[in-house]
Structure formats: C-alpha cells, structure tokens
mmCIF file of C-alpha atoms in Angstrom:
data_model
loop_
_atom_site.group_PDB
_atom_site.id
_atom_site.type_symbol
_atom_site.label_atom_id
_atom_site.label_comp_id
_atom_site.label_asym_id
_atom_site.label_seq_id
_atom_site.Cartn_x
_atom_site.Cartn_y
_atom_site.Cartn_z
ATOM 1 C CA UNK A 1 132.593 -65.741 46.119
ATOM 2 C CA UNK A 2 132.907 -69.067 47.687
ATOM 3 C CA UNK A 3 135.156 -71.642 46.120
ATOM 4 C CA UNK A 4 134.928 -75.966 45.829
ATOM 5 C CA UNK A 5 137.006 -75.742 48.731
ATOM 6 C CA UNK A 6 135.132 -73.116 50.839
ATOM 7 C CA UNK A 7 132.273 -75.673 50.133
ATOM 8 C CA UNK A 8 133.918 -78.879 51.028
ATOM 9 C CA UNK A 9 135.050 -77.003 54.680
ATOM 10 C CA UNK A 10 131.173 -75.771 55.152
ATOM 11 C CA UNK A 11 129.957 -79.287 54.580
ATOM 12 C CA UNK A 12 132.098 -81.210 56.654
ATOM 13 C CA UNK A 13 131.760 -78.504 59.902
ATOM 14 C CA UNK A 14 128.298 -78.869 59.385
ATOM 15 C CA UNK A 15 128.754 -82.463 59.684
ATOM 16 C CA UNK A 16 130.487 -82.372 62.628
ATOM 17 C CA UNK A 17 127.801 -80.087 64.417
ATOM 18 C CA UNK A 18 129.847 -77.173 64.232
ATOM 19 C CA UNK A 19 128.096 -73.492 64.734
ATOM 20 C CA UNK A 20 128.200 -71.302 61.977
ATOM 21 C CA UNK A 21 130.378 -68.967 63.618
ATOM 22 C CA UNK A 22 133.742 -71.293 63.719
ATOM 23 C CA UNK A 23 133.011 -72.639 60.499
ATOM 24 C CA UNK A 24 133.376 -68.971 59.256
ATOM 25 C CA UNK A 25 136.624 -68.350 61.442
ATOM 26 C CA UNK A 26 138.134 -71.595 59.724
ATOM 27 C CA UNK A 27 137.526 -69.717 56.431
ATOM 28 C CA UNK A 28 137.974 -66.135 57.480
ATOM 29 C CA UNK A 29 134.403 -65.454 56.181
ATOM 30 C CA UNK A 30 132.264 -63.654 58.017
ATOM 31 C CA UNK A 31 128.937 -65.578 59.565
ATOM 32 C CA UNK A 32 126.627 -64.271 57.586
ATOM 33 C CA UNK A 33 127.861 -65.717 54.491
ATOM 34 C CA UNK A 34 127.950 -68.868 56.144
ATOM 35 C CA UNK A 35 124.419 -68.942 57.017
ATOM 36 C CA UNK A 36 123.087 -67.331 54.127
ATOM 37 C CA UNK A 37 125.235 -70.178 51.851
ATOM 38 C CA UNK A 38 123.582 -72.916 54.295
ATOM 39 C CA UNK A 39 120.138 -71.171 53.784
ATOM 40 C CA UNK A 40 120.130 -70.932 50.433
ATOM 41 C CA UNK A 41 120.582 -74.550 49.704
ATOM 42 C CA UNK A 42 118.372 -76.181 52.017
ATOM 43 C CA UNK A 43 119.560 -76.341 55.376
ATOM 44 C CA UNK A 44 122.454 -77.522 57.490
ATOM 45 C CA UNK A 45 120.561 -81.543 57.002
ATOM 46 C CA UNK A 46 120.411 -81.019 52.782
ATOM 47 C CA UNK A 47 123.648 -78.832 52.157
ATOM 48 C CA UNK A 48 125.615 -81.413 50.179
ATOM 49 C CA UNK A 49 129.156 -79.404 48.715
ATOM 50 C CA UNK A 50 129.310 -81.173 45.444
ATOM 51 C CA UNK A 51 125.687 -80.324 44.415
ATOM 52 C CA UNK A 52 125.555 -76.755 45.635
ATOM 53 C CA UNK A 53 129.016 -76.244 43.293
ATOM 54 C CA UNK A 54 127.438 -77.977 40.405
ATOM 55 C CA UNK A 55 124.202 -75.458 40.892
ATOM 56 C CA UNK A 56 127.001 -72.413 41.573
ATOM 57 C CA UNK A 57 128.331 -73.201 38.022
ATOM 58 C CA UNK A 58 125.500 -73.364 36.203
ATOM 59 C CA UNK A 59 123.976 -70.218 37.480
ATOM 60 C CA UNK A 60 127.030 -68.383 36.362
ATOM 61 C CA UNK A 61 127.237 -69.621 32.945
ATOM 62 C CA UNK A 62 123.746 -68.350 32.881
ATOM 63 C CA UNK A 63 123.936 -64.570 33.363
ATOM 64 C CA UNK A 64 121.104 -62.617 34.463
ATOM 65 C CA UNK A 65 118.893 -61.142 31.301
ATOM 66 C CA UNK A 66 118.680 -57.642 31.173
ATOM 67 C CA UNK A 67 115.369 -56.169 32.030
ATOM 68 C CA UNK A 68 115.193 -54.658 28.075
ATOM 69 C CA UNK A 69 115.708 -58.284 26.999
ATOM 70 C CA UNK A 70 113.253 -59.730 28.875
ATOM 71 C CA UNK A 71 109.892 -58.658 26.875
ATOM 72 C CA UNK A 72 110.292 -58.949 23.491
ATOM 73 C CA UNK A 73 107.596 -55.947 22.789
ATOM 74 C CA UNK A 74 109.779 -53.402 25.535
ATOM 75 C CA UNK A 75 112.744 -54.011 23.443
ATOM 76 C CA UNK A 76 110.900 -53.282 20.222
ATOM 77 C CA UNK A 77 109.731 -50.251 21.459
ATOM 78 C CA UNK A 78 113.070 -49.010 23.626
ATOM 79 C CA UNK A 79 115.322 -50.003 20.069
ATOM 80 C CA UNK A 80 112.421 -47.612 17.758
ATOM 81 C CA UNK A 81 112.312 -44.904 20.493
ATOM 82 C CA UNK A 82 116.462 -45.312 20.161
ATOM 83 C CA UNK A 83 116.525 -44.781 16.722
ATOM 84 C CA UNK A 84 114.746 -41.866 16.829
ATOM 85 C CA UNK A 85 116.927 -39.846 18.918
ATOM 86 C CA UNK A 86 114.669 -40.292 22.184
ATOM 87 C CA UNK A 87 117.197 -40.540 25.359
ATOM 88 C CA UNK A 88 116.294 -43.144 28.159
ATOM 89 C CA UNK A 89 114.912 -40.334 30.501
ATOM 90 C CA UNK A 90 112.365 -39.809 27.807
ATOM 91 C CA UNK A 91 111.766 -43.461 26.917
ATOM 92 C CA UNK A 92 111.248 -44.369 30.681
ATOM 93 C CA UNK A 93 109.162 -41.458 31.366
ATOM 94 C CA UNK A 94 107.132 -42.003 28.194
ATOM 95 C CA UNK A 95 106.146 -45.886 28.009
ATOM 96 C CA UNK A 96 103.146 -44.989 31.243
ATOM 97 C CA UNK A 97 101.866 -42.446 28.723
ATOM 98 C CA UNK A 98 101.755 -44.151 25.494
ATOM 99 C CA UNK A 99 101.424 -48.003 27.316
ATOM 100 C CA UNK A 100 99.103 -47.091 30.038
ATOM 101 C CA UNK A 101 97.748 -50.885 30.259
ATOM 102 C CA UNK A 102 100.768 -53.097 29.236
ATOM 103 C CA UNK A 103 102.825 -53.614 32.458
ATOM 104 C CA UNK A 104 105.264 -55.490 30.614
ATOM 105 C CA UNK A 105 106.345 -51.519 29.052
ATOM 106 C CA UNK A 106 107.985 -50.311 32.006
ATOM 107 C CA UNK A 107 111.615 -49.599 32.390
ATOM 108 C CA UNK A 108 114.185 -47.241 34.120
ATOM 109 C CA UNK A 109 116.192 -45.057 32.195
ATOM 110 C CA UNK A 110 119.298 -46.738 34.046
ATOM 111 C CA UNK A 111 118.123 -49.890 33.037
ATOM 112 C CA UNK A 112 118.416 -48.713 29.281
ATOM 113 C CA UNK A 113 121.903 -47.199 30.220
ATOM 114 C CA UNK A 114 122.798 -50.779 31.691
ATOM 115 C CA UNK A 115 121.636 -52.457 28.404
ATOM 116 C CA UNK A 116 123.081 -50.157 25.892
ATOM 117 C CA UNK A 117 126.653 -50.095 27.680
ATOM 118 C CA UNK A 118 126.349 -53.967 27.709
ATOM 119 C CA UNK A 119 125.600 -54.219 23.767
ATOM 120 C CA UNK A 120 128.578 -54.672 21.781
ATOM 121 C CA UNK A 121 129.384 -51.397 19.350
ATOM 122 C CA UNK A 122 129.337 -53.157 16.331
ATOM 123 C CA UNK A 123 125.814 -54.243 17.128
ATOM 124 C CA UNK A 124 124.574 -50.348 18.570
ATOM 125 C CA UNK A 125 126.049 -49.505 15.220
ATOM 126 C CA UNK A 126 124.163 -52.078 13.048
ATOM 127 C CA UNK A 127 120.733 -51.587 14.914
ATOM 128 C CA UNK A 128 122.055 -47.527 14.578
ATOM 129 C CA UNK A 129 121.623 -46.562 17.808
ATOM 130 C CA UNK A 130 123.924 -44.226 19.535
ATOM 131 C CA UNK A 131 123.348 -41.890 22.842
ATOM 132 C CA UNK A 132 122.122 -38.403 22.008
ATOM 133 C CA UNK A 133 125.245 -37.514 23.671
ATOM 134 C CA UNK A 134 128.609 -37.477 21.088
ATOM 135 C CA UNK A 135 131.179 -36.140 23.667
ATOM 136 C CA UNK A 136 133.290 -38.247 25.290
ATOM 137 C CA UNK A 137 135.215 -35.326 27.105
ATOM 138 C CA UNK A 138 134.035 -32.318 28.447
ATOM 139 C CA UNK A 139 135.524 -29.472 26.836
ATOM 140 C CA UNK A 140 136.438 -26.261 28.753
ATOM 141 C CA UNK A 141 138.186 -23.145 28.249
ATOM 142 C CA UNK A 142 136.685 -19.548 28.355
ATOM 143 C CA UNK A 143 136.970 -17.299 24.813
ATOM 144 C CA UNK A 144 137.685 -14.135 24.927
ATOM 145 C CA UNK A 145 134.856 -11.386 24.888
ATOM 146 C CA UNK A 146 133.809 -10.600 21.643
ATOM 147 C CA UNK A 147 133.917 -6.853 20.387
ATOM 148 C CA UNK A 148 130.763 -5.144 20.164
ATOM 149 C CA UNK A 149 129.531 -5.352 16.841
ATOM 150 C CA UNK A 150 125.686 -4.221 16.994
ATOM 151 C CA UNK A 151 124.417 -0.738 16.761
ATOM 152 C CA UNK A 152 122.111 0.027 19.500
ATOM 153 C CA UNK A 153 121.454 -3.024 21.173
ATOM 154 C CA UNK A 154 118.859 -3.344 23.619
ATOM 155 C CA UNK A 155 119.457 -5.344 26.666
ATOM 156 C CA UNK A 156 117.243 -7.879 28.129
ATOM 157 C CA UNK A 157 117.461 -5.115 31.672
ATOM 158 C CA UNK A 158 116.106 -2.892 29.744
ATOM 159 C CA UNK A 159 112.405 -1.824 30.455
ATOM 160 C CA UNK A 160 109.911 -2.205 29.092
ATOM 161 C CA UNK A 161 110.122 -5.584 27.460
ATOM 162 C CA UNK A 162 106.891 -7.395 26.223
ATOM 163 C CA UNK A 163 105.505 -10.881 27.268
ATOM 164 C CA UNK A 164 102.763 -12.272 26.263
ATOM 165 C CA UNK A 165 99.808 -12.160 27.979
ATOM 166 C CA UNK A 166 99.459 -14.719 30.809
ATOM 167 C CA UNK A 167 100.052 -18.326 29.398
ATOM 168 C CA UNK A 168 99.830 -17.416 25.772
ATOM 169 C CA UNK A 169 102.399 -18.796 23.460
ATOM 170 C CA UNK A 170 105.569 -16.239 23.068
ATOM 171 C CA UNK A 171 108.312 -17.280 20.055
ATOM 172 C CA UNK A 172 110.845 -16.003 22.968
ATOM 173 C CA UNK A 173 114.236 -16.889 21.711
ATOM 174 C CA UNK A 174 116.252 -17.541 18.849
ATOM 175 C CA UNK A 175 119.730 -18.244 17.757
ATOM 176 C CA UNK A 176 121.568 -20.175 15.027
ATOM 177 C CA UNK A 177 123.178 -23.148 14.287
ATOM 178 C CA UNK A 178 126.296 -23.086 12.076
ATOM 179 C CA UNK A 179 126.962 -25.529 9.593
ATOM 180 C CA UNK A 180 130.591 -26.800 7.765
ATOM 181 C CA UNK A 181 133.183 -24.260 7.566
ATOM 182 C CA UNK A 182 130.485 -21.504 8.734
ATOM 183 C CA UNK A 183 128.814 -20.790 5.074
ATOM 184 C CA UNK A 184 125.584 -22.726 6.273
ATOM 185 C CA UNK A 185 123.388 -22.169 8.988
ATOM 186 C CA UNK A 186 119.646 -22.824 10.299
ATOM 187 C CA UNK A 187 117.610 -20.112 12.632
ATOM 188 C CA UNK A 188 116.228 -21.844 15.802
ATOM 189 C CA UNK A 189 113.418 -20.375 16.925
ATOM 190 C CA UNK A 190 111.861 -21.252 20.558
ATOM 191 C CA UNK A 191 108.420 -20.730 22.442
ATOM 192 C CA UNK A 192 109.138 -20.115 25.821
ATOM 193 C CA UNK A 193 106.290 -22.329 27.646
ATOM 194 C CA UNK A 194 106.209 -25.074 25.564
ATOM 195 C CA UNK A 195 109.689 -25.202 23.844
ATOM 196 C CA UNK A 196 107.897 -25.764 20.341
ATOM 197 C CA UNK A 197 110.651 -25.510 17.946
ATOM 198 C CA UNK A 198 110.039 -23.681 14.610
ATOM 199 C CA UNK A 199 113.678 -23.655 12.143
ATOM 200 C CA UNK A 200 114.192 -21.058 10.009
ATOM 201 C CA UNK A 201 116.001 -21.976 6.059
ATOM 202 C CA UNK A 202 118.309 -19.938 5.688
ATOM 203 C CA UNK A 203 120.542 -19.273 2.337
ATOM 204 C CA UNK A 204 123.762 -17.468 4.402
ATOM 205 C CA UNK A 205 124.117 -16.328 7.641
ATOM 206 C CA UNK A 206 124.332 -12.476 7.373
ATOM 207 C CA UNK A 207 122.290 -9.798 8.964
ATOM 208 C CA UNK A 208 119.931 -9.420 6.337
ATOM 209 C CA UNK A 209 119.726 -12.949 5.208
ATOM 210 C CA UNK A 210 119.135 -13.503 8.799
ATOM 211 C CA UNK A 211 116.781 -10.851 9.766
ATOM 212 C CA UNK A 212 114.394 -11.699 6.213
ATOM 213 C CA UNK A 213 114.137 -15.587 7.649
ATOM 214 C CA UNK A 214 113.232 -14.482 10.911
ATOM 215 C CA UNK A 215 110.640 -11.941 9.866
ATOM 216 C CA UNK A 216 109.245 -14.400 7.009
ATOM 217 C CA UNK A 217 108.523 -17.095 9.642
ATOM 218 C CA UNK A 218 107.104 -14.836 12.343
ATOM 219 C CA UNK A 219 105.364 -12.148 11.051
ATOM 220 C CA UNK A 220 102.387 -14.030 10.001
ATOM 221 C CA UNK A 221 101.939 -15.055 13.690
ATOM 222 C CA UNK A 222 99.206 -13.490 16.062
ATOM 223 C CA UNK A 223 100.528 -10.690 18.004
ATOM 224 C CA UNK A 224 100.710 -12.307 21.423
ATOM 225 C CA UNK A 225 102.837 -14.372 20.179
ATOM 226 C CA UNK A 226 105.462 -11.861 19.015
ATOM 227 C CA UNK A 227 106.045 -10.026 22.351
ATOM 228 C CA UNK A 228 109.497 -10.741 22.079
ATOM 229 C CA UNK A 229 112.403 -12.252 21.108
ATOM 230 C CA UNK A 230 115.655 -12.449 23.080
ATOM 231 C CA UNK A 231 118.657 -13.441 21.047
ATOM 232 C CA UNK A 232 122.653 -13.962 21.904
ATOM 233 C CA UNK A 233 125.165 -11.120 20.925
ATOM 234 C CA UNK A 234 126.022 -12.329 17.502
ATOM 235 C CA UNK A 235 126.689 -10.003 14.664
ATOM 236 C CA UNK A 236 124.009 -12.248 12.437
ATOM 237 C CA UNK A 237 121.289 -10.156 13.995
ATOM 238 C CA UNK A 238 122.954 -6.422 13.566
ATOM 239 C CA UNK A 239 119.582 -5.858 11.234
ATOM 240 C CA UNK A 240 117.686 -6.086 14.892
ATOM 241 C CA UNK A 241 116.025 -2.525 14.479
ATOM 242 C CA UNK A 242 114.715 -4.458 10.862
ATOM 243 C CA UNK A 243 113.407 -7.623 12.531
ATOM 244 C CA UNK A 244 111.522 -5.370 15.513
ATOM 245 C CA UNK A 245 109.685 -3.263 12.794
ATOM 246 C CA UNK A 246 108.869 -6.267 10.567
ATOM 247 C CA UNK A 247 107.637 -8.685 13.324
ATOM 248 C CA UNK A 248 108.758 -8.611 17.187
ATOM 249 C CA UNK A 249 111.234 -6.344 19.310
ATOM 250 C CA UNK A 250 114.603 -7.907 19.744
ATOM 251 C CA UNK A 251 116.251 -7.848 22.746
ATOM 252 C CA UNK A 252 119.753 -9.623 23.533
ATOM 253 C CA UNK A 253 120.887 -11.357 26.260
ATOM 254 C CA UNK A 254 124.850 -10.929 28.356
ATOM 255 C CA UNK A 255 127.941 -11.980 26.835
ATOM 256 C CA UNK A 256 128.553 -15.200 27.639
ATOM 257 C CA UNK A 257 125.446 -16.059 29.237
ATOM 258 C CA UNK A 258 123.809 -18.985 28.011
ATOM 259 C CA UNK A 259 121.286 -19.980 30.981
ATOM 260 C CA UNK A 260 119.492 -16.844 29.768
ATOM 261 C CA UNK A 261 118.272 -18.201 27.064
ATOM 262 C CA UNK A 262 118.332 -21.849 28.053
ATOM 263 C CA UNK A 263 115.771 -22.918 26.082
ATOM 264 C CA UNK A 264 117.170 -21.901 22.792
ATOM 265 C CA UNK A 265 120.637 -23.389 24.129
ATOM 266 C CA UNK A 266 118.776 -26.593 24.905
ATOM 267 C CA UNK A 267 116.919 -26.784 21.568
ATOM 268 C CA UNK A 268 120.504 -26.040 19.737
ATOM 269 C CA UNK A 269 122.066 -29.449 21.420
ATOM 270 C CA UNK A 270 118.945 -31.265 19.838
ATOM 271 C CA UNK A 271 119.454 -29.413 16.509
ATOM 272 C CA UNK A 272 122.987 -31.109 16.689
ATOM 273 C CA UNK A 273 121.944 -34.401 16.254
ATOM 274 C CA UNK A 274 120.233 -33.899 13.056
ATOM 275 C CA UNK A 275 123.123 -31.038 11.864
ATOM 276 C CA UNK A 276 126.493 -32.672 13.673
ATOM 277 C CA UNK A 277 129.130 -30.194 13.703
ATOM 278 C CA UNK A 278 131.526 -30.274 10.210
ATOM 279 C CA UNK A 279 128.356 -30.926 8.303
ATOM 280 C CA UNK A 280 126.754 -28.753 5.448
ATOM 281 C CA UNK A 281 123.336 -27.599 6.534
ATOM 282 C CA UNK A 282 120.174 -27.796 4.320
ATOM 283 C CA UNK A 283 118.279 -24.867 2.978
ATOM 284 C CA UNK A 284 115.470 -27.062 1.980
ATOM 285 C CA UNK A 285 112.103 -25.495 3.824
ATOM 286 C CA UNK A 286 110.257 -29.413 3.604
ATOM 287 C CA UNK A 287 113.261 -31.090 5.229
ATOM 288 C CA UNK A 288 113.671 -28.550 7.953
ATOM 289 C CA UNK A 289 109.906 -28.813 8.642
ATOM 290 C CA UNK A 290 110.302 -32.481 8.849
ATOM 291 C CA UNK A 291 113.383 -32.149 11.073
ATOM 292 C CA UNK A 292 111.424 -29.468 13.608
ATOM 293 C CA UNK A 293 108.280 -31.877 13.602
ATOM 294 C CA UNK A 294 110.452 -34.834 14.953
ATOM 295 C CA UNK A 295 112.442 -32.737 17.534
ATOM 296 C CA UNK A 296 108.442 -31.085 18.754
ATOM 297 C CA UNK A 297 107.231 -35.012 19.246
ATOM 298 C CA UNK A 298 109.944 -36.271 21.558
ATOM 299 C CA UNK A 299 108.665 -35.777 25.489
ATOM 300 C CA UNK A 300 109.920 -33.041 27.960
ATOM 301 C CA UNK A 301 110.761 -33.851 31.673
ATOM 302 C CA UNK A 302 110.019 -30.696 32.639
ATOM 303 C CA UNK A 303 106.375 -30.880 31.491
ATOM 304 C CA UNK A 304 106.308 -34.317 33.011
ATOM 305 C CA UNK A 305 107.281 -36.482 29.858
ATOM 306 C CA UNK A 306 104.374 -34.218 27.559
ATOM 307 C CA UNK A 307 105.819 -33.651 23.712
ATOM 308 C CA UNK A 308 106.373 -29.593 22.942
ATOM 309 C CA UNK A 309 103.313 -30.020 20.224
ATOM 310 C CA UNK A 310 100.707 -31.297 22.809
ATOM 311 C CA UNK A 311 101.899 -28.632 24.997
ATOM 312 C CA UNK A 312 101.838 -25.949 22.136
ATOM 313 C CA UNK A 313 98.261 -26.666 21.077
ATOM 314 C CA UNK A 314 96.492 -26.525 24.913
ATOM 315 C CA UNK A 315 98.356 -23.605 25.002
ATOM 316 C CA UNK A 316 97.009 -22.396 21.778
ATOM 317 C CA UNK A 317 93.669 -23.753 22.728
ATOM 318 C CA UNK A 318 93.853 -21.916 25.976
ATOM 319 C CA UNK A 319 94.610 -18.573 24.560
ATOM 320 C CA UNK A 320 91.271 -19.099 22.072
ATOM 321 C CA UNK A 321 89.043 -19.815 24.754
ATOM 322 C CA UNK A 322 89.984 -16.969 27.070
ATOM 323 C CA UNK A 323 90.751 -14.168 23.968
#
C-alpha cells in the first residue's frame, strides 16, 4: 500500500520527467505499481499527490459491500434458506431453480461463507443462524471392534440380495440415532436413489422395540420397494430374522464401514441438527413427520441441487408408468 510519502515522491518524479522505472527504484517499488498508481488517477499530466491521498482515504473508510448485502431480496432469501438449515452449497445451487428470472438471486456458496464469517456472532446468533456444521475439531481415534452380538447375520457379500427393479424406489438402509444418555432414539430410514428420508418413533431402542418400528413403517409399502435393507452391526437389530419375515430381508454391512451405507451415514449428520447430541429425542409420530418433511425439501448436489421429494415422486411416477 502506498503511503502520503510514496505519493509526494511519485508526483514530484513525474514532475521532473522522470520514467516510471527510477521513480520505482527511488521507492523500492516495483514499476508496475508505479504505473498502475499513475493510471489510475489520470495520467502522469493530472496525478496531483494530495488529491489521490484524499481519494485513497475515503475509499478505505468505505469498505467494499459484500455481494449478500448488496440486494436486499438475495439477503432475504440467503438469511430464510439459513434458518432453515440449508448450507451455502445448497443455497447457491438452488436460487437458478427457484429464481430462474431474477438475476439479482445469484450467489456463490463462498460468497455466503465470506459473509457469514464477516457477521459478528452475536448478530448470527440473534438472526439464529449457525453453519450446519457444529465441530470445530475433527475428532479421531479408532474404537475397538465390537463383539458379535447377532445371531445369524447375513452379510451384504452374501448372494442373493434383492434390489429393486431398475430405477424403482428401494427403502435401502437404515440405522439409528441415539438420543441423551442412550434411553432415546429415532430409526432413519433411507431410499437409495433419491435419499427420501422416512424416521421411525421409537419408544426404546431394543431389538424388538426396534424391529416393530421398522416393520410398522415399511410393511405397508409396495414390494419393490422392500428389496432390501442394509443396516450397521448394532445389537438394536438382533430381531433381523423378525423384520425380514414382517417386511424386507436385512442384510448388514462390515464393522466399521460407514461408506457402505453412506447414505444412511449422510442422512444421520442431517438428523443431528434437529436431535444435537446430549438431547432427549421425541417419540411424537407428527413431529418426526414434520422433522423428515423439512430434511426431504432441502436440495441434493448430487442430483444437481433437486430436493429428495421431487426426486422420490418421478421415481414413483416412473415405476407406475412402466409397472
């Protein structure tokens, strides 16, 4: 940055004809900065020092505005989005969708990085908006391998195991998410193509408790859609030989091997946010419903920025036409 003096130096060398080259070797600036300075404020013939510092002042006591600032309406709609738990990936890949013909609605998700990290806390908190992420450290560590505590289990390697047919909807895996002190708990359940999320109230989180929530919300389903459910090794589903004669054959994924059920894991972090960790976690069928409905509107990257329920229905739609 150049300084009143740096100025005063430029102005008189230009005065006395001098190139910009030794001008900049007087300052130990390099010659581009010299010429882009002189540029900038008309010329070697108008490049007064005392005006271009007054105009150097007053530009930085007038910071740039933030592209989220800029149109009142994008900010409306980038705080709303905010508040409901959308991240800036979705917001940014969103606004073409839903604002096909407003210009003025388009943003990148960096740019609603730039402006949240720039907005005080105590405002975030008062508008309540907070990143979908809670972390702020990684945590590591590998636990030990759990002992085997299912009967029987059949492995996701194991032949045959059921899809269903071409791009008809599949409820394809399943977990839970555990509430305060472990006594509370909500089944996710997840379809495979679409990652429509369906949550199953639950009233404990034993094997039969389990296994009758998973059947109740399944087995009135159409058949191709119960091909199969893959679920992690956790003792909560040690009823699987109930669940696969009541609704759909389990099958269970590795020890310790998330990515095979990644969608499940995925939906789990999204759970989160409604259910943080240390908090009790509701029973109540309505509220669960309302929780899933909100989680199945937010848009998917990875089925370029449509919601889970659009995707669920054409899929739905699909099978019906070609049944």
């Amino acid at each position: 940055m150049l300084m009143v003096s740096d100025r005063e130096e430029i102005s008189r060398g230009l005065a006395e004809g001098l190139s910009f080259k030794d001008i900049a070797l007087a300052l130990g600036r390099d010659p581009s900065v010299i010429s882009r300075e002189v540029r900038r404020h008309g010329g070697r013939e108008a490049y007064r020092a005392a005006t271009v510092q007054k105009r150097a002042d007053a530009a930085r006591r007038r910071p740039e505005q933030l592209v989220v600032d800029r149109h009142p309406r994008l900010r409306g709609i980038v705080l709303a989005l905010l508040r409901r738990g959308w991240s800036p990936a979705s917001i940014a890949g969103r606004l073409p969708i839903d604002h096909a013909g407003d210009q003025a609605c388009r943003v990148s998700h960096e740019a609603i990085y730039q402006w949240i990290y720039a907005t005080p806390v105590s405002t975030l908190a008062r508008e309540l908006i907070a990143l979908r992420s809670g972390r702020t450290a990684r945590r590591g560590g590998r636990k030990p391998a759990p002992a085997p505590r299912i009967t029987d289990p059949v492995s996701i390697d194991e032949p045959p195991r059921r899809r269903g047919p071409g791009r008809c909807p599949d409820i394809g895996e399943g977990d839970l998410v555990i509430g305060k002190g472990g006594k509370t708990a909500v089944g996710t359940l997840v379809e495979r193509t679409s990652r429509f999320l369906v949550l199953v109230p639950l009233h404990g989180r034993d094997s039969l408790t389990v296994g009758r929530g998973v059947i109740a919300a399944t087995s009135g389903l159409p058949t191709p859609m119960r091909a199969s459910l893959t679920w992690d090794c956790g003792a909560e589903m040690a009823g699987h030989a109930t669940v696969t004669k009541g609704s759909m054959p389990v099958y269970f994924a590795h020890p310790h091997s998330p990515w095979e059920r990644g969608s499940n894991e995925n939906a789990n972090r999204i759970v989160r946010e409604y259910f943080p960790k240390g908090v009790e976690i509701t029973s109540d069928p309505k509220y669960l419903a309302m929780v899933a409905c909100d989680i199945n509107d937010r848009p998917s990257k990875i089925h370029n920025w449509k919601k889970p329920s659009e995707m669920f229905a054409e899929l739905v739609e699909l099978d019906a036409t070609t049944a």
